[in-house]
Amino acid sequence: MSLTPAQLERLQAVLEAAFQAEQARLADVSRRIETVQARLDDLRRPCLPEAEQDISVAAMAEANMRGRTWVEDRRRRLNEELARLRQEKEARRADLAAAFGRRQAADAMQEKLQAEARQKARRF
């Protein structure tokens, strides 16, 4: 199937839009990864104890245990989300590569059409 120059221009515009959309999706996933990574980094920072309060050692120990449990649970969920996002990022990279390939193929078709047009013009 041979495309007319006008059809090829429309195809290139569509492929360019698809490529840019894939770039935006990849950028979005990368931003979400950075956000989750920042949350994990926040959990790694040691909590500074507040001013001494009149609470018992047992109550303090229980609060520390609950705090550690919460942090570990939160860290586990964030790591799961980070793994899922990294997997999604790899899929987005593959989609971006495919969109880039389609765009490059259309560009090559355009160059071929232009070369053929120049060659025809030289003959006449």
CSV table of N, CA, C and O in Angstrom, one decimal, residues 40-96:
chain,number,residue,atom,x,y,z
A,40,LEU,N,9.8,6.3,51.2
A,40,LEU,CA,10.6,5.3,51.9
A,40,LEU,C,11.8,6.0,52.6
A,40,LEU,O,12.2,5.5,53.7
A,41,ASP,N,12.4,6.9,51.9
A,41,ASP,CA,13.5,7.6,52.6
A,41,ASP,C,13.1,8.3,53.9
A,41,ASP,O,13.9,8.3,54.8
A,42,ASP,N,11.9,8.9,53.9
A,42,ASP,CA,11.4,9.5,55.1
A,42,ASP,C,11.3,8.5,56.2
A,42,ASP,O,11.5,8.8,57.4
A,43,LEU,N,10.9,7.3,55.9
A,43,LEU,CA,10.7,6.2,56.9
A,43,LEU,C,12.1,5.8,57.4
A,43,LEU,O,12.1,5.3,58.6
A,44,ARG,N,13.1,5.9,56.7
A,44,ARG,CA,14.4,5.5,57.1
A,44,ARG,C,15.1,6.5,58.1
A,44,ARG,O,16.0,6.2,58.8
A,45,ARG,N,14.6,7.7,58.1
A,45,ARG,CA,15.1,8.7,59.0
A,45,ARG,C,14.7,8.4,60.4
A,45,ARG,O,13.5,8.1,60.6
A,46,PRO,N,15.6,8.5,61.3
A,46,PRO,CA,15.2,8.2,62.7
A,46,PRO,C,14.3,9.3,63.2
A,46,PRO,O,14.4,10.5,62.9
A,47,CYS,N,13.3,8.9,64.0
A,47,CYS,CA,12.4,9.8,64.6
A,47,CYS,C,13.0,10.4,65.9
A,47,CYS,O,13.6,9.7,66.7
A,48,LEU,N,13.0,11.7,66.0
A,48,LEU,CA,13.5,12.3,67.2
A,48,LEU,C,12.5,12.3,68.3
A,48,LEU,O,11.4,12.7,68.0
A,49,PRO,N,12.9,11.9,69.5
A,49,PRO,CA,11.9,11.8,70.5
A,49,PRO,C,11.5,13.2,70.9
A,49,PRO,O,12.2,14.2,70.9
A,50,GLU,N,10.2,13.3,71.2
A,50,GLU,CA,9.6,14.6,71.7
A,50,GLU,C,10.1,14.9,73.1
A,50,GLU,O,10.7,14.0,73.8
A,51,ALA,N,9.8,16.0,73.6
A,51,ALA,CA,10.2,16.4,75.0
A,51,ALA,C,9.7,15.3,75.9
A,51,ALA,O,8.6,14.8,75.7
A,52,GLU,N,10.5,15.1,76.9
A,52,GLU,CA,10.1,14.1,77.9
A,52,GLU,C,8.7,14.4,78.5
A,52,GLU,O,8.3,15.5,78.8
A,53,GLN,N,7.9,13.3,78.5
A,53,GLN,CA,6.6,13.4,79.1
A,53,GLN,C,6.5,12.4,80.3
A,53,GLN,O,7.3,11.6,80.4
A,54,ASP,N,5.5,12.6,81.1
A,54,ASP,CA,5.3,11.8,82.2
A,54,ASP,C,4.6,10.5,81.8
A,54,ASP,O,3.4,10.3,82.0
A,55,ILE,N,5.3,9.6,81.1
A,55,ILE,CA,4.7,8.3,80.8
A,55,ILE,C,5.6,7.2,81.3
A,55,ILE,O,6.8,7.4,81.4
A,56,SER,N,5.0,6.1,81.5
A,56,SER,CA,5.8,5.0,82.1
A,56,SER,C,6.7,4.4,81.0
A,56,SER,O,6.5,4.5,79.8
A,57,VAL,N,7.6,3.6,81.5
A,57,VAL,CA,8.6,2.9,80.6
A,57,VAL,C,7.8,1.9,79.8
A,57,VAL,O,8.1,1.7,78.6
A,58,ALA,N,6.9,1.2,80.4
A,58,ALA,CA,6.1,0.2,79.7
A,58,ALA,C,5.3,0.9,78.6
A,58,ALA,O,5.2,0.3,77.5
A,59,ALA,N,4.7,2.0,78.9
A,59,ALA,CA,3.9,2.7,77.9
A,59,ALA,C,4.8,3.2,76.7
A,59,ALA,O,4.4,3.1,75.6
A,60,MET,N,6.0,3.6,77.1
A,60,MET,CA,6.9,4.1,76.1
A,60,MET,C,7.4,2.9,75.2
A,60,MET,O,7.4,3.0,74.0
A,61,ALA,N,7.6,1.7,75.8
A,61,ALA,CA,8.0,0.6,75.1
A,61,ALA,C,6.9,0.1,74.2
A,61,ALA,O,7.2,-0.3,73.0
A,62,GLU,N,5.7,0.1,74.6
A,62,GLU,CA,4.5,-0.3,73.8
A,62,GLU,C,4.4,0.7,72.6
A,62,GLU,O,4.2,0.3,71.5
A,63,ALA,N,4.5,2.0,72.9
A,63,ALA,CA,4.4,3.0,71.8
A,63,ALA,C,5.5,2.8,70.8
A,63,ALA,O,5.3,2.9,69.6
A,64,ASN,N,6.7,2.5,71.3
A,64,ASN,CA,7.9,2.2,70.3
A,64,ASN,C,7.6,1.0,69.5
A,64,ASN,O,7.9,1.0,68.3
A,65,MET,N,7.1,-0.1,70.1
A,65,MET,CA,6.8,-1.3,69.4
A,65,MET,C,5.7,-1.0,68.3
A,65,MET,O,5.8,-1.5,67.2
A,66,ARG,N,4.6,-0.3,68.7
A,66,ARG,CA,3.6,0.0,67.7
A,66,ARG,C,4.1,0.9,66.6
A,66,ARG,O,3.8,0.7,65.4
A,67,GLY,N,5.0,1.8,66.9
A,67,GLY,CA,5.6,2.7,65.9
A,67,GLY,C,6.4,1.9,65.0
A,67,GLY,O,6.4,2.1,63.7
A,68,ARG,N,7.3,1.0,65.5
A,68,ARG,CA,8.1,0.2,64.6
A,68,ARG,C,7.2,-0.7,63.7
A,68,ARG,O,7.6,-0.9,62.6
A,69,THR,N,6.2,-1.3,64.3
A,69,THR,CA,5.3,-2.2,63.5
A,69,THR,C,4.7,-1.4,62.4
A,69,THR,O,4.6,-1.8,61.3
A,70,TRP,N,4.2,-0.2,62.7
A,70,TRP,CA,3.6,0.7,61.7
A,70,TRP,C,4.6,1.0,60.6
A,70,TRP,O,4.3,0.9,59.4
A,71,VAL,N,5.8,1.4,61.0
A,71,VAL,CA,6.9,1.7,60.0
A,71,VAL,C,7.2,0.5,59.1
A,71,VAL,O,7.3,0.7,57.9
A,72,GLU,N,7.3,-0.6,59.7
A,72,GLU,CA,7.6,-1.8,58.9
A,72,GLU,C,6.5,-2.2,57.9
A,72,GLU,O,6.7,-2.5,56.8
A,73,ASP,N,5.3,-2.0,58.4
A,73,ASP,CA,4.1,-2.3,57.5
A,73,ASP,C,4.1,-1.3,56.4
A,73,ASP,O,3.8,-1.7,55.2
A,74,ARG,N,4.3,-0.1,56.7
A,74,ARG,CA,4.2,1.0,55.7
A,74,ARG,C,5.4,0.8,54.7
A,74,ARG,O,5.2,1.0,53.5
A,75,ARG,N,6.6,0.5,55.2
A,75,ARG,CA,7.7,0.2,54.3
A,75,ARG,C,7.4,-0.9,53.4
A,75,ARG,O,7.8,-0.9,52.2
A,76,ARG,N,6.8,-2.0,53.9
A,76,ARG,CA,6.5,-3.2,53.1
A,76,ARG,C,5.5,-2.8,52.0
A,76,ARG,O,5.7,-3.1,50.8
A,77,ARG,N,4.5,-2.0,52.3
A,77,ARG,CA,3.5,-1.6,51.3
A,77,ARG,C,4.2,-0.6,50.3
A,77,ARG,O,3.9,-0.7,49.1
A,78,LEU,N,5.0,0.3,50.7
A,78,LEU,CA,5.7,1.2,49.8
A,78,LEU,C,6.7,0.4,48.9
A,78,LEU,O,6.8,0.7,47.7
A,79,ASN,N,7.3,-0.6,49.4
A,79,ASN,CA,8.2,-1.4,48.6
A,79,ASN,C,7.4,-2.2,47.5
A,79,ASN,O,7.9,-2.3,46.4
A,80,GLU,N,6.3,-2.7,47.9
A,80,GLU,CA,5.4,-3.4,46.9
A,80,GLU,C,5.0,-2.4,45.8
A,80,GLU,O,5.0,-2.8,44.7
A,81,GLU,N,4.6,-1.2,46.2
A,81,GLU,CA,4.2,-0.2,45.2
A,81,GLU,C,5.3,0.1,44.3
A,81,GLU,O,5.2,0.3,43.1
A,82,LEU,N,6.5,0.3,44.9
A,82,LEU,CA,7.7,0.6,44.2
A,82,LEU,C,8.0,-0.5,43.1
A,82,LEU,O,8.3,-0.1,42.0
A,83,ALA,N,7.9,-1.7,43.5
A,83,ALA,CA,8.1,-2.8,42.6
A,83,ALA,C,7.1,-2.8,41.5
A,83,ALA,O,7.5,-3.0,40.3
A,84,ARG,N,5.9,-2.5,41.8
A,84,ARG,CA,4.8,-2.5,40.8
A,84,ARG,C,5.1,-1.3,39.8
A,84,ARG,O,5.0,-1.5,38.6
A,85,LEU,N,5.5,-0.2,40.3
A,85,LEU,CA,5.8,1.0,39.5
A,85,LEU,C,7.0,0.8,38.6
A,85,LEU,O,7.0,1.2,37.4
A,86,ARG,N,8.0,0.1,39.1
A,86,ARG,CA,9.2,-0.2,38.3
A,86,ARG,C,8.8,-1.1,37.2
A,86,ARG,O,9.3,-1.0,36.1
A,87,GLN,N,8.0,-2.1,37.4
A,87,GLN,CA,7.5,-3.0,36.4
A,87,GLN,C,6.7,-2.2,35.3
A,87,GLN,O,6.9,-2.4,34.1
A,88,GLU,N,5.9,-1.3,35.8
A,88,GLU,CA,5.1,-0.5,34.9
A,88,GLU,C,6.0,0.4,34.1
A,88,GLU,O,5.8,0.6,32.9
A,89,LYS,N,7.1,0.9,34.7
A,89,LYS,CA,8.0,1.8,34.0
A,89,LYS,C,8.7,1.0,32.8
A,89,LYS,O,8.9,1.5,31.7
A,90,GLU,N,9.1,-0.2,33.1
A,90,GLU,CA,9.7,-1.1,32.0
A,90,GLU,C,8.7,-1.3,30.9
A,90,GLU,O,9.1,-1.2,29.7
A,91,ALA,N,7.4,-1.5,31.2
A,91,ALA,CA,6.4,-1.7,30.2
A,91,ALA,C,6.3,-0.4,29.4
A,91,ALA,O,6.1,-0.4,28.1
A,92,ARG,N,6.3,0.7,30.1
A,92,ARG,CA,6.2,2.0,29.4
A,92,ARG,C,7.4,2.3,28.5
A,92,ARG,O,7.3,2.9,27.4
A,93,ARG,N,8.6,1.9,28.9
A,93,ARG,CA,9.8,2.0,28.1
A,93,ARG,C,9.6,1.2,26.8
A,93,ARG,O,10.0,1.7,25.7
A,94,ALA,N,9.1,0.0,26.9
A,94,ALA,CA,8.9,-0.8,25.7
A,94,ALA,C,7.9,-0.2,24.8
A,94,ALA,O,8.0,-0.1,23.6
A,95,ASP,N,6.8,0.4,25.4
A,95,ASP,CA,5.8,1.1,24.6
A,95,ASP,C,6.4,2.3,23.9
A,95,ASP,O,6.1,2.6,22.7
A,96,LEU,N,7.2,3.0,24.6
A,96,LEU,CA,7.9,4.2,24.0
A,96,LEU,C,8.8,3.8,22.9
A,96,LEU,O,8.9,4.5,21.9
